[in-house]
Coordinates of C-alpha atoms (C1' of nucleotides) in Angstrom, one line a residue:
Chain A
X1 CA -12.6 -40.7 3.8
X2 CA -10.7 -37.6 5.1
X3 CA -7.5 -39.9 4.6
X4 CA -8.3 -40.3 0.7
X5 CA -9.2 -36.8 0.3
X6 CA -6.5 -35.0 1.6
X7 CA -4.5 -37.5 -0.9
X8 CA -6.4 -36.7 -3.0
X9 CA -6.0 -33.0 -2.6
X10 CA -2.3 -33.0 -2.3
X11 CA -2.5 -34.0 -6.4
X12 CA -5.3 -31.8 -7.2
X13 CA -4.0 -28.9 -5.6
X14 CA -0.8 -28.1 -7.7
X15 CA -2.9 -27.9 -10.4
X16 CA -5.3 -25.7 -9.0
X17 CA -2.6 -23.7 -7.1
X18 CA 0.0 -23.4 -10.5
X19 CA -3.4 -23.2 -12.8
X20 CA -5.2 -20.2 -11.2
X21 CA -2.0 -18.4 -10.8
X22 CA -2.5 -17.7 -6.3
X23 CA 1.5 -18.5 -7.5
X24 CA 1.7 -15.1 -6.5
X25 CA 0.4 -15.9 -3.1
X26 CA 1.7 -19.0 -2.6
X27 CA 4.9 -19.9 -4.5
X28 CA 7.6 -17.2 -4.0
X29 CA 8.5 -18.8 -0.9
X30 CA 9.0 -22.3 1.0
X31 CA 5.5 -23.2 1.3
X32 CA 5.5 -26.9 1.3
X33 CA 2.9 -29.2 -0.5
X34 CA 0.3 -29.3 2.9
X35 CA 0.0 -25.5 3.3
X36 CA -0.6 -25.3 -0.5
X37 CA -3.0 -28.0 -0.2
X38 CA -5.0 -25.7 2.4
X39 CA -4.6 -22.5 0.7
X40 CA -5.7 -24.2 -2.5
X41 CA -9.2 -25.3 0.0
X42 CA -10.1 -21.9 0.3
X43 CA -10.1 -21.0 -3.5
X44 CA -13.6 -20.9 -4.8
X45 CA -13.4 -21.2 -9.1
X46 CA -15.7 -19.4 -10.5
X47 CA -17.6 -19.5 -13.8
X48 CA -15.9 -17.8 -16.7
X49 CA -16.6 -14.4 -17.3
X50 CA -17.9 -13.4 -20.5
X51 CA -17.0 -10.0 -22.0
X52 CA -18.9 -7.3 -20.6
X53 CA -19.9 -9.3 -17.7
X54 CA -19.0 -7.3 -14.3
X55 CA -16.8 -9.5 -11.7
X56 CA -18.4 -6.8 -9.0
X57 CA -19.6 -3.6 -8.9
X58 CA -18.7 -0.5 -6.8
X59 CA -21.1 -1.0 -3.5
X60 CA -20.8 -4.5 -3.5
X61 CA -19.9 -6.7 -0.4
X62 CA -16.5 -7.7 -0.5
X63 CA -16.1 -11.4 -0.5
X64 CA -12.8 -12.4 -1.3
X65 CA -9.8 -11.5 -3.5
X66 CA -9.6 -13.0 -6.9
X67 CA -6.7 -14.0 -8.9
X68 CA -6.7 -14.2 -12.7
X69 CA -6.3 -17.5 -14.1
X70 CA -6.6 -16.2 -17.6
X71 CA -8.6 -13.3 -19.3
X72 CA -8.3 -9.8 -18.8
X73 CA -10.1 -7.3 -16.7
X74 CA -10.4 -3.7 -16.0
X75 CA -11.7 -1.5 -12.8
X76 CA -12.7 1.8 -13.0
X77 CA -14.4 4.2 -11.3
X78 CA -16.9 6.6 -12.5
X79 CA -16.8 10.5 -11.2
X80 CA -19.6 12.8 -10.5
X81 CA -19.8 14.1 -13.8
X82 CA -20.2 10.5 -15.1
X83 CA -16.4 9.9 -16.6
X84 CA -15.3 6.9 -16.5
X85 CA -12.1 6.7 -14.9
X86 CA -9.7 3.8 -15.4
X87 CA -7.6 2.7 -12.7
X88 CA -6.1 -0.7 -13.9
X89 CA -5.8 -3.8 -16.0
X90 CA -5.6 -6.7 -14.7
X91 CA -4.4 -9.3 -17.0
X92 CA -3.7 -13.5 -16.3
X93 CA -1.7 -14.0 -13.2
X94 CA -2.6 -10.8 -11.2
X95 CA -4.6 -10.5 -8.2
X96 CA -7.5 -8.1 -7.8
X97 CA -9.9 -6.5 -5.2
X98 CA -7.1 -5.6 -2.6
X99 CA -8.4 -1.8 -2.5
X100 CA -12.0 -3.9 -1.2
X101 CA -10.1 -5.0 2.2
X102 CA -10.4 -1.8 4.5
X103 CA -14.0 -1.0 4.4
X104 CA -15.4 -4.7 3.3
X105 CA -17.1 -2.9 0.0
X106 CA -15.6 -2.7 -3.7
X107 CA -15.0 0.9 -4.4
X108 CA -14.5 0.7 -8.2
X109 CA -16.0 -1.6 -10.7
X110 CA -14.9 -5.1 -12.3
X111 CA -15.5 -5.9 -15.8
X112 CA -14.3 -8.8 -18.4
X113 CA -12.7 -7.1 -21.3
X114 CA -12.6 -11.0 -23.0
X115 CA -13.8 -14.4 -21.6
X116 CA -11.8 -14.6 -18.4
X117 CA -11.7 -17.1 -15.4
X118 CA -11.0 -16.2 -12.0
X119 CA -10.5 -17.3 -8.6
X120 CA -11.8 -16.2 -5.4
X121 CA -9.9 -16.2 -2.2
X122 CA -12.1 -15.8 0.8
X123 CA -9.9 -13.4 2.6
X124 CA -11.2 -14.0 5.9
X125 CA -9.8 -17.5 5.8
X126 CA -6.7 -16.3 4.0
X127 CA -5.7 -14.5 7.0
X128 CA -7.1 -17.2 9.6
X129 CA -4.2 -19.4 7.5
X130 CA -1.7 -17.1 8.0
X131 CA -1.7 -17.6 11.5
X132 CA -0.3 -20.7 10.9
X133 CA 1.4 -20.5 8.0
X134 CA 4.0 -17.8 8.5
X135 CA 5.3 -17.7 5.4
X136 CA 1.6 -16.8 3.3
X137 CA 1.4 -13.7 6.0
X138 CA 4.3 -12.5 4.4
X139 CA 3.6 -13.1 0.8
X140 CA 0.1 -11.4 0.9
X141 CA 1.7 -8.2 2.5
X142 CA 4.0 -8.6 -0.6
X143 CA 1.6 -8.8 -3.1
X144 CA -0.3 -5.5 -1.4
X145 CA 3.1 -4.2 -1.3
X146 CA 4.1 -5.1 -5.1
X147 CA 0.4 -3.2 -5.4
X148 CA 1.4 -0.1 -3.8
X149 CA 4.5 0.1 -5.8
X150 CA 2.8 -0.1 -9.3
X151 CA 0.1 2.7 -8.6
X152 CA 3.0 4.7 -7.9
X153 CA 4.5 3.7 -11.2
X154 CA 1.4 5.0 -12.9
X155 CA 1.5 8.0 -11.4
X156 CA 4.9 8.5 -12.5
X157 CA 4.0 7.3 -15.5
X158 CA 1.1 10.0 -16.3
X159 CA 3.0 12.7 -14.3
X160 CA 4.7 15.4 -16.7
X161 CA 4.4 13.5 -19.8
X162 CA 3.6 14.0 -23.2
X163 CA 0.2 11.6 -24.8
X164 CA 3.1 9.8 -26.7
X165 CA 5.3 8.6 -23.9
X166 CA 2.2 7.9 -22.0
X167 CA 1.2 5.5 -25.1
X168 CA 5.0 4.1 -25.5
X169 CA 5.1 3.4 -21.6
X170 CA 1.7 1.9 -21.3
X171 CA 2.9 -0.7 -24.3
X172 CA 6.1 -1.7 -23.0
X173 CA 4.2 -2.2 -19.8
X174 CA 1.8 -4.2 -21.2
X175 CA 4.2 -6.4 -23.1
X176 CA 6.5 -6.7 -20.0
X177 CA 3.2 -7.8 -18.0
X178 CA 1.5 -10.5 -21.0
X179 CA 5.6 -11.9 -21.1
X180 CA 5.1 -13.3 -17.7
X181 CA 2.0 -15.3 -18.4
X182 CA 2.8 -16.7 -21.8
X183 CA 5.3 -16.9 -24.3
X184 CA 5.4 -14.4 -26.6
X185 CA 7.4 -12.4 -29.2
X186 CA 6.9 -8.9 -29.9
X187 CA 3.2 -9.2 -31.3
X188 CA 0.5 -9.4 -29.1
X189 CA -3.4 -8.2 -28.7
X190 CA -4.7 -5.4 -26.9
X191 CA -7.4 -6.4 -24.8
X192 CA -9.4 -3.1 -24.4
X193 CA -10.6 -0.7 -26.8
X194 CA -9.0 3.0 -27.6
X195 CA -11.6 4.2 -25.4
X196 CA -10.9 2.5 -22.2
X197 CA -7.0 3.3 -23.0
X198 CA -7.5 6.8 -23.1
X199 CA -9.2 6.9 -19.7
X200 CA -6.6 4.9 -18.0
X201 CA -4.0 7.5 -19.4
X202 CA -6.1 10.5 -19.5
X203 CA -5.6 10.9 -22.7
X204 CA -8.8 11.8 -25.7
X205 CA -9.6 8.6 -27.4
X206 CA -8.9 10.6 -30.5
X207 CA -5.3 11.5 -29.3
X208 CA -4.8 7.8 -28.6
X209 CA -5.4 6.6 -32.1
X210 CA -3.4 9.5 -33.8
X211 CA -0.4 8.4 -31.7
X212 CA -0.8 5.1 -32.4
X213 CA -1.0 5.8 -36.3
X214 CA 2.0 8.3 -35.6
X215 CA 3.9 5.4 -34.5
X216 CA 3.1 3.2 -36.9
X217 CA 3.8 5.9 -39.7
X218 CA 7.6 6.0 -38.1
X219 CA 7.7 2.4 -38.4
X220 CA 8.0 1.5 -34.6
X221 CA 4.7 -0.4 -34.2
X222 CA 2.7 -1.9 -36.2
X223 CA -0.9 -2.2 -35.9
X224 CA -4.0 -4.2 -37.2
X225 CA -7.2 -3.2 -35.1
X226 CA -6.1 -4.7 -31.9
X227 CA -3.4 -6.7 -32.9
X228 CA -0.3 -4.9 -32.0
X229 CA 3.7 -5.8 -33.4
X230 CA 6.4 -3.8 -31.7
X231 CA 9.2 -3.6 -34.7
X232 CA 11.7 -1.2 -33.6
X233 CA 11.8 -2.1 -29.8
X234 CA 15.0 -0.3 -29.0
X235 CA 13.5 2.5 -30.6
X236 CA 9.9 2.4 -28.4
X237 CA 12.3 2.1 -25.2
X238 CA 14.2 5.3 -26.6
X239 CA 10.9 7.2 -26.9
X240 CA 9.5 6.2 -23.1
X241 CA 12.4 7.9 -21.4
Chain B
X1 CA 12.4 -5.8 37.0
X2 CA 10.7 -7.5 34.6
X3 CA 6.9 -7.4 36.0
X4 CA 7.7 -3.2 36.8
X5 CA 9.1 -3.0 33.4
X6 CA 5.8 -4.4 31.6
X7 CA 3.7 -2.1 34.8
X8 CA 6.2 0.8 33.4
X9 CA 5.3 0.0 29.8
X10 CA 1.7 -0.4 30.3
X11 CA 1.5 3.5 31.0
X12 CA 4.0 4.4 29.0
X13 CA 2.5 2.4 26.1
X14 CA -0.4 4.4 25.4
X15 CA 1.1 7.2 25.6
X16 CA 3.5 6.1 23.2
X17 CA 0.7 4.4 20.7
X18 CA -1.4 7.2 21.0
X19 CA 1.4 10.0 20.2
X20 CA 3.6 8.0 17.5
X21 CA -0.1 7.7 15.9
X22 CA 0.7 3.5 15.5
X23 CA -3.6 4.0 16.1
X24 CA -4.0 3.7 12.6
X25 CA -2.1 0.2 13.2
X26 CA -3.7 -0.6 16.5
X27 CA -6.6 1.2 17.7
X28 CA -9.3 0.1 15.2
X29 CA -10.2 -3.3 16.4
X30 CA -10.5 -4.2 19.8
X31 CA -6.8 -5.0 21.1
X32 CA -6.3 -4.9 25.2
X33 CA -3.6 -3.1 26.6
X34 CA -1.6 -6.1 26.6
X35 CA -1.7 -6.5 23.0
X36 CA -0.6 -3.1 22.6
X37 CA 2.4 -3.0 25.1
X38 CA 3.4 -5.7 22.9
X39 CA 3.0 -3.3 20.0
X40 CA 4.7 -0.4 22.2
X41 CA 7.8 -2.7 22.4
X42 CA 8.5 -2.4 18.5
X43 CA 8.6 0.9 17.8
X44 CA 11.9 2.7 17.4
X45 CA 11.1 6.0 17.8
X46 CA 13.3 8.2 15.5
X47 CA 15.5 11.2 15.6
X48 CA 13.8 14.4 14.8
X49 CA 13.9 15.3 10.8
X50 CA 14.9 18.7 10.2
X51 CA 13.5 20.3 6.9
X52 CA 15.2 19.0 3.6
X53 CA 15.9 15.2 5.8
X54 CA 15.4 12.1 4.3
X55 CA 13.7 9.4 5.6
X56 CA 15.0 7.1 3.1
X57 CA 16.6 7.4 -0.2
X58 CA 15.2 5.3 -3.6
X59 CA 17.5 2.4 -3.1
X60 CA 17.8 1.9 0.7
X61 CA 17.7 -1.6 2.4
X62 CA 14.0 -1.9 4.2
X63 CA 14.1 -1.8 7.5
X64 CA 10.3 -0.8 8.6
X65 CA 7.7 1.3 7.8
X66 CA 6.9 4.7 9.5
X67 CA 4.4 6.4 11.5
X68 CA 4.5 9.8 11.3
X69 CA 3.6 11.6 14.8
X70 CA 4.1 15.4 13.8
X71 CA 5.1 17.1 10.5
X72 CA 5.6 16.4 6.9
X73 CA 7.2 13.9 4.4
X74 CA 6.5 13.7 0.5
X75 CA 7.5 11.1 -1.3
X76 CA 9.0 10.9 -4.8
X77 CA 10.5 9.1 -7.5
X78 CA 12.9 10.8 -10.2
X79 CA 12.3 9.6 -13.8
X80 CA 15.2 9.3 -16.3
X81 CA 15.2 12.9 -17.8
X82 CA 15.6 14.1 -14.0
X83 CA 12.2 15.4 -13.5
X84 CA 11.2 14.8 -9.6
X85 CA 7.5 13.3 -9.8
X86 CA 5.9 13.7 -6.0
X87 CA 3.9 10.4 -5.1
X88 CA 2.5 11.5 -1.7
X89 CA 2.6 14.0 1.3
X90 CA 2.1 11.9 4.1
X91 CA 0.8 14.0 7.6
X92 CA 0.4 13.3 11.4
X93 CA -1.4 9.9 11.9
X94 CA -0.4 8.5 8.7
X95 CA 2.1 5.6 7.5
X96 CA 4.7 5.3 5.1
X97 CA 7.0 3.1 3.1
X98 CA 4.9 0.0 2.5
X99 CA 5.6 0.0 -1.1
X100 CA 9.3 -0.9 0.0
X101 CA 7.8 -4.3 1.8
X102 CA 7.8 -6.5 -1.5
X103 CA 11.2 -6.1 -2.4
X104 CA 13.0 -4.7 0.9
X105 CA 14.6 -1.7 -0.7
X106 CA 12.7 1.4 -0.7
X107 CA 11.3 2.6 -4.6
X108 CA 11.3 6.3 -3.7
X109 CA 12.9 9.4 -1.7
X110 CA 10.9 10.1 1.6
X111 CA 12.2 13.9 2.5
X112 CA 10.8 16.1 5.3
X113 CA 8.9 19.0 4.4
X114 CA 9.2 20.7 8.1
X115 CA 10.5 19.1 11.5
X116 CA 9.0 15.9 11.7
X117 CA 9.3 12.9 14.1
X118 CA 8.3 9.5 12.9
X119 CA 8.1 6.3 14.3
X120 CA 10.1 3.1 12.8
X121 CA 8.2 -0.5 13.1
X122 CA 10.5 -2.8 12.2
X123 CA 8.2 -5.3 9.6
X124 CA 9.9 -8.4 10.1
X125 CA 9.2 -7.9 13.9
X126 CA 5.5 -6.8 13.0
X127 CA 4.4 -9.9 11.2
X128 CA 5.9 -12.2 13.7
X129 CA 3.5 -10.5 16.2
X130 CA 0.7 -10.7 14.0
X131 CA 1.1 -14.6 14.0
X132 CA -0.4 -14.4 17.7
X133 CA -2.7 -11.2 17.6
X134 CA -5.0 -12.3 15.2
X135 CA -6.5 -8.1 15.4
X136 CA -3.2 -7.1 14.4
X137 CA -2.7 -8.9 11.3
X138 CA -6.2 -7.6 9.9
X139 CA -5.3 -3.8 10.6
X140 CA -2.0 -4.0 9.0
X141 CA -4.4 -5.2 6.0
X142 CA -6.5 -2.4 6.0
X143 CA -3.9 -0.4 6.0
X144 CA -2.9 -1.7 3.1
X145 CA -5.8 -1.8 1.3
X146 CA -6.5 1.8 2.5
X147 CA -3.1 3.1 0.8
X148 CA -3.9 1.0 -2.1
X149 CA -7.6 2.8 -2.2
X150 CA -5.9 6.2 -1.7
X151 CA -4.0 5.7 -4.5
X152 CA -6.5 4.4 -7.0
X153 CA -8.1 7.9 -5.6
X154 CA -5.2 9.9 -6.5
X155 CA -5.5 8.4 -10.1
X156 CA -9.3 9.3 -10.1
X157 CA -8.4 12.9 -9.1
X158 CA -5.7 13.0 -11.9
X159 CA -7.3 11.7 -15.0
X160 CA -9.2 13.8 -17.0
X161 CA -9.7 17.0 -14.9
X162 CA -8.9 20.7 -15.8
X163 CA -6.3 22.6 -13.9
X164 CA -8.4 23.9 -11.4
X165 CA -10.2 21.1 -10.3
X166 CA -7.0 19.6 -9.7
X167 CA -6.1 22.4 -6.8
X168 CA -9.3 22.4 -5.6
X169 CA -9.8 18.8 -4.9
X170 CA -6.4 18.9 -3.9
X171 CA -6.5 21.4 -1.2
X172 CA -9.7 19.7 -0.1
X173 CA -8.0 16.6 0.2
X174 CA -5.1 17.8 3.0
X175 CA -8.3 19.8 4.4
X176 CA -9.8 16.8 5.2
X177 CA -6.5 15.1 6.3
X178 CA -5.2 17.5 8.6
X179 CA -8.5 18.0 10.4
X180 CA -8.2 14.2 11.4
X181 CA -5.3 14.9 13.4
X182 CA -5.7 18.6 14.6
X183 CA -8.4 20.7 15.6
X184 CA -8.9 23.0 12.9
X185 CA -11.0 25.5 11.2
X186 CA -10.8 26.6 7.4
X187 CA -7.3 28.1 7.9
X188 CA -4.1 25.8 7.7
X189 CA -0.7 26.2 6.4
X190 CA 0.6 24.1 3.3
X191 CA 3.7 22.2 4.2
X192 CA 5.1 22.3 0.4
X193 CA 6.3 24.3 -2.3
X194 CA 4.0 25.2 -5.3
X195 CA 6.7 23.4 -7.2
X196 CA 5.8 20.2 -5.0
X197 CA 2.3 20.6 -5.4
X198 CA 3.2 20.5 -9.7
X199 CA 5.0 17.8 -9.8
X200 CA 2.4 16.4 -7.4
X201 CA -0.4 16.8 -9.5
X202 CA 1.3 17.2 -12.5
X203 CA 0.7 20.6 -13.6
X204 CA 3.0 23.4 -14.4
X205 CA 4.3 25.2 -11.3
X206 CA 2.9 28.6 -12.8
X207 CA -0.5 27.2 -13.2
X208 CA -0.7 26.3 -9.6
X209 CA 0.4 29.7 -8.7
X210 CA -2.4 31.3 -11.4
X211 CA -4.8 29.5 -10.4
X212 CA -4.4 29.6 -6.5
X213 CA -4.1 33.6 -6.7
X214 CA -7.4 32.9 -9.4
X215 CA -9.2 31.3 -6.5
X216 CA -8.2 34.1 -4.2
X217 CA -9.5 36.8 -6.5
X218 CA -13.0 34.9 -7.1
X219 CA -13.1 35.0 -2.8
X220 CA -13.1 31.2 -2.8
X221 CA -9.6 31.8 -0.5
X222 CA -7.5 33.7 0.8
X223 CA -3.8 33.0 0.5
X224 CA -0.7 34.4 2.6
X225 CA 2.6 32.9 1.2
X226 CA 1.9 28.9 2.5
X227 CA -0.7 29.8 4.6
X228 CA -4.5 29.2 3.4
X229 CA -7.7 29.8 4.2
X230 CA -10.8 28.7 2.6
X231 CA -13.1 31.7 2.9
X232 CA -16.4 29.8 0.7
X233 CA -16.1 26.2 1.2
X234 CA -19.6 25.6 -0.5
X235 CA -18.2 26.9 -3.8
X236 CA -15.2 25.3 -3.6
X237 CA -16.3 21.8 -2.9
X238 CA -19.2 22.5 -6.1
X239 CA -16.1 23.9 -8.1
X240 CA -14.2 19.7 -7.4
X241 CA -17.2 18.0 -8.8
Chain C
dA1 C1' 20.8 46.6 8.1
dT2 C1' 21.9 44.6 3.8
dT3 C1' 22.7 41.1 0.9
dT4 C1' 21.6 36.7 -0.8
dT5 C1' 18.9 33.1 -2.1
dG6 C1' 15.0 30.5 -2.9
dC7 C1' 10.2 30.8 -3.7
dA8 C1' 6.2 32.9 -5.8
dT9 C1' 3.8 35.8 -9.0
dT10 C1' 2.7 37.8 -13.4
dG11 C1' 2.8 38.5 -18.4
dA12 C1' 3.4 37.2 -23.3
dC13 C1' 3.4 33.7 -26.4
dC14 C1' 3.0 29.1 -28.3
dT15 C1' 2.1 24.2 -28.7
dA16 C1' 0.1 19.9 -27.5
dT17 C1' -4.0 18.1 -26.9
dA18 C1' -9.1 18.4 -26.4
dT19 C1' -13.3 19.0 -28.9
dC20 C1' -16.4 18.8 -32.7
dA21 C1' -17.7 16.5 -36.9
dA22 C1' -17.6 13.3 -40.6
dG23 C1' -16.6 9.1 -42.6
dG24 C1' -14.6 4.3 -42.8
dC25 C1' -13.6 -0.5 -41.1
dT26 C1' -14.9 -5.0 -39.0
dC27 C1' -17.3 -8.1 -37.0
dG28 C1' -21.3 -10.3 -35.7
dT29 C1' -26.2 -11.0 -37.2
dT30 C1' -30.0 -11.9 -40.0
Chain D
dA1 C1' -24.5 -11.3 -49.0
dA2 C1' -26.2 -7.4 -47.0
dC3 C1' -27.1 -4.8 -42.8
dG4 C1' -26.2 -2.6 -38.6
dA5 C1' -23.7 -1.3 -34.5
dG6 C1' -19.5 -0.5 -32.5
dC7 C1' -15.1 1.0 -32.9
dC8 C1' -11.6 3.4 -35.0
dT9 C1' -9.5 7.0 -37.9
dT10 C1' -8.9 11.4 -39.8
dG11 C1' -9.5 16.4 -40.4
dA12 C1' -10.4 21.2 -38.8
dT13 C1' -10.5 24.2 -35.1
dA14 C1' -10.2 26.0 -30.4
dT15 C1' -8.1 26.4 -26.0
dA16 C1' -6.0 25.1 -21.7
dG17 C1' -2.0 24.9 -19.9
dG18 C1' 3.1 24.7 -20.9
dT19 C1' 7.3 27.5 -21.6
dC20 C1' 10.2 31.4 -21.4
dA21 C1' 11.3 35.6 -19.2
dA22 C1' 11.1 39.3 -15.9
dT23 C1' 10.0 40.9 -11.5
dG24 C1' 8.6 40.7 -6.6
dC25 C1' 8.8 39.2 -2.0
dA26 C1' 10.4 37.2 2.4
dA27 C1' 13.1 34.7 5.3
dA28 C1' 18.0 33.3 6.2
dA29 C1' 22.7 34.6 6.2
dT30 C1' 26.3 37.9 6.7

DNA sequence: ATTTTGCATTGACCTATATCAAGGCTCGTT
DNA sequence: AACGAGCCTTGATATAGGTCAATGCAAAAT
């Protein structure tokens, strides 16, 4: 019985490891096919998300880690005087809940902007398995390093800018990220509404659509409700610098 | 030799860990003495920074983070029209250059503000430890996950305030900070320029300046050049909700 | 002691963006 | 097919904060 399944385990979890995207985790190095097979033992797959449904809330007991198999998700926080704050998308591929480690509680909120599946790393077990396997130790404290990095990259990003480069930056960024996860060209859909835009960049939702029509009017996007074609790319790349 | 030498570093150890401020590495959790000797043995304590010293430059090879024992260090990126954007000040007690793990150069400038004295840990030599001191490997998480937090914070603190709030929470914020590692009452000095506090937070270095000496006139401070001292901390803390 | 230099303040003006308000699409529902 | 609820766009107006420019101050250098 243990023989079978850890045979059986050895095909299952490739799938598992390459279809819930822990890749991050688990494939940038020389991991060989037994330490994926136990990494892939710890993921939990959860049930799909459905839009508006909350991954976790800020309080809650931190579990686990989750990596997006596909979907896309946003955390915010909200301030005393009840604005909602943005602090990230998280879109297919990316891991999530890393800020939950130090104090064992989610400080920000998780919701599904679209139907989204995710998996849950116990982390816990994650780092008992690192004991052993050198080379996950090293990944995870790249992927909270890789973290670190973009949240500076917002803030450079929303530092000393005007609402349009904020816009033109937060597309390019957006394509860059939904290019890893899938094929695509130079249309795409926008997964959250103007709203929750304009609280990521600090922007008023009203700004956010006039700058979106002013680059539409100039021919560099084009856009149908939340379907979004970049047609002048070089362009857009001129206006973010 | 070698059994005086680990005697030798037993005592010098904690002196060592306790004044190079690694605590925020190994204190938390219950390590022995041993356990932190073998800690001790890492760190590279540094030159002395002068004022205007870099740490690192955007660019350099990785060779460890930092600890910082005494002073002051922001970090910042430059964006392509040349503007310097500030992503932290980093104080006594507290660690830098984790963002640089992922891809083992460094994404920023780390400049001293005044004298400083840091502490190097080389990584590579860091997670080979953390193989055997299970403790180890979980505080270097958390303070991971605490930097990641901090900055989601930052963003928080950023989006969608007016000027003022900005200064206020901001002072608040190194407040709170340097009371962890000194004694101190409602007078401290700031370690940067006005200009670094506007490219910190984004503002225009004149509306720092109006709206510190604006703070000062309303007798929520009192400000000498860089030196600060909050003379109604009940008002201020109402003014950063 | 005096000059220099960098940093900080203050004022006047202007523009980008927020705010307020109204109306128009779109999609999901009955 | 019509209805309603969200979302999005557009316009008019107000204002916070940016920009430009001049001056002041204090510590470092000569």
């Amino acid at each position: 019985m243990a023989t079978a399944g850890s045979n059986l385990k050895l095909i299952h979890v490739k799938s598992a490891c390459e279809a819930c995207r822990v890749r991050e985790l688990c494939l940038p190095t020389s991991l060989n096919d037994q330490d994926v097979s136990l990494i892939d033992d710890l993921v939990i797959r959860r049930a799909p998300l459905n839009k508006g449904d909350f991954l976790y809330r800020t309080g809650d007991k931190f579990r686990g880690i989750y990596a997006l198999q596909y979907g896309a998700i946003k955390t915010y926080g909200v301030t005393r005087q009840g604005r909602e704050q943005v602090t990230g998308f998280h879109l297919a591929g990316e891991v999530l809940g890393l800020d939950a480690i130090d104090e064992e509680i989610h400080p920000c909120n998780a919701v599904a902007l679209e139907k989204t599946e995710v998996c849950q790393i116990p982390f816990h077990k994650l780092e008992q398995l690192s004991t052993t396997i050198p080379g996950l130790l090293h990944n995870l404290s790249k992927v909270m390093s890789r973290e670190i990095k973009h949240e500076e990259h917002v803030l450079m990003m929303l530092g000393g800018t005007t609402a349009e480069q904020r816009i033109v930056r937060f597309i390019l960024n957006l394509k860059q990220r939904m290019s890893k996860s899938e094929v695509m060209g130079y249309s795409f859909k926008l997964c959250m509404s103007r709203q929750d835009i304009s609280n990521y960049l600090g922007l008023a939702l009203e700004t956010v659509s006039r700058q979106l029509t002013n680059l539409q009017d100039r021919d560099v996007l084009e856009i149908h409700n939340r379907y979004i074609t970049i047609l002048n790319p070089e362009e857009l790349q001129k206006l973010a610098d």
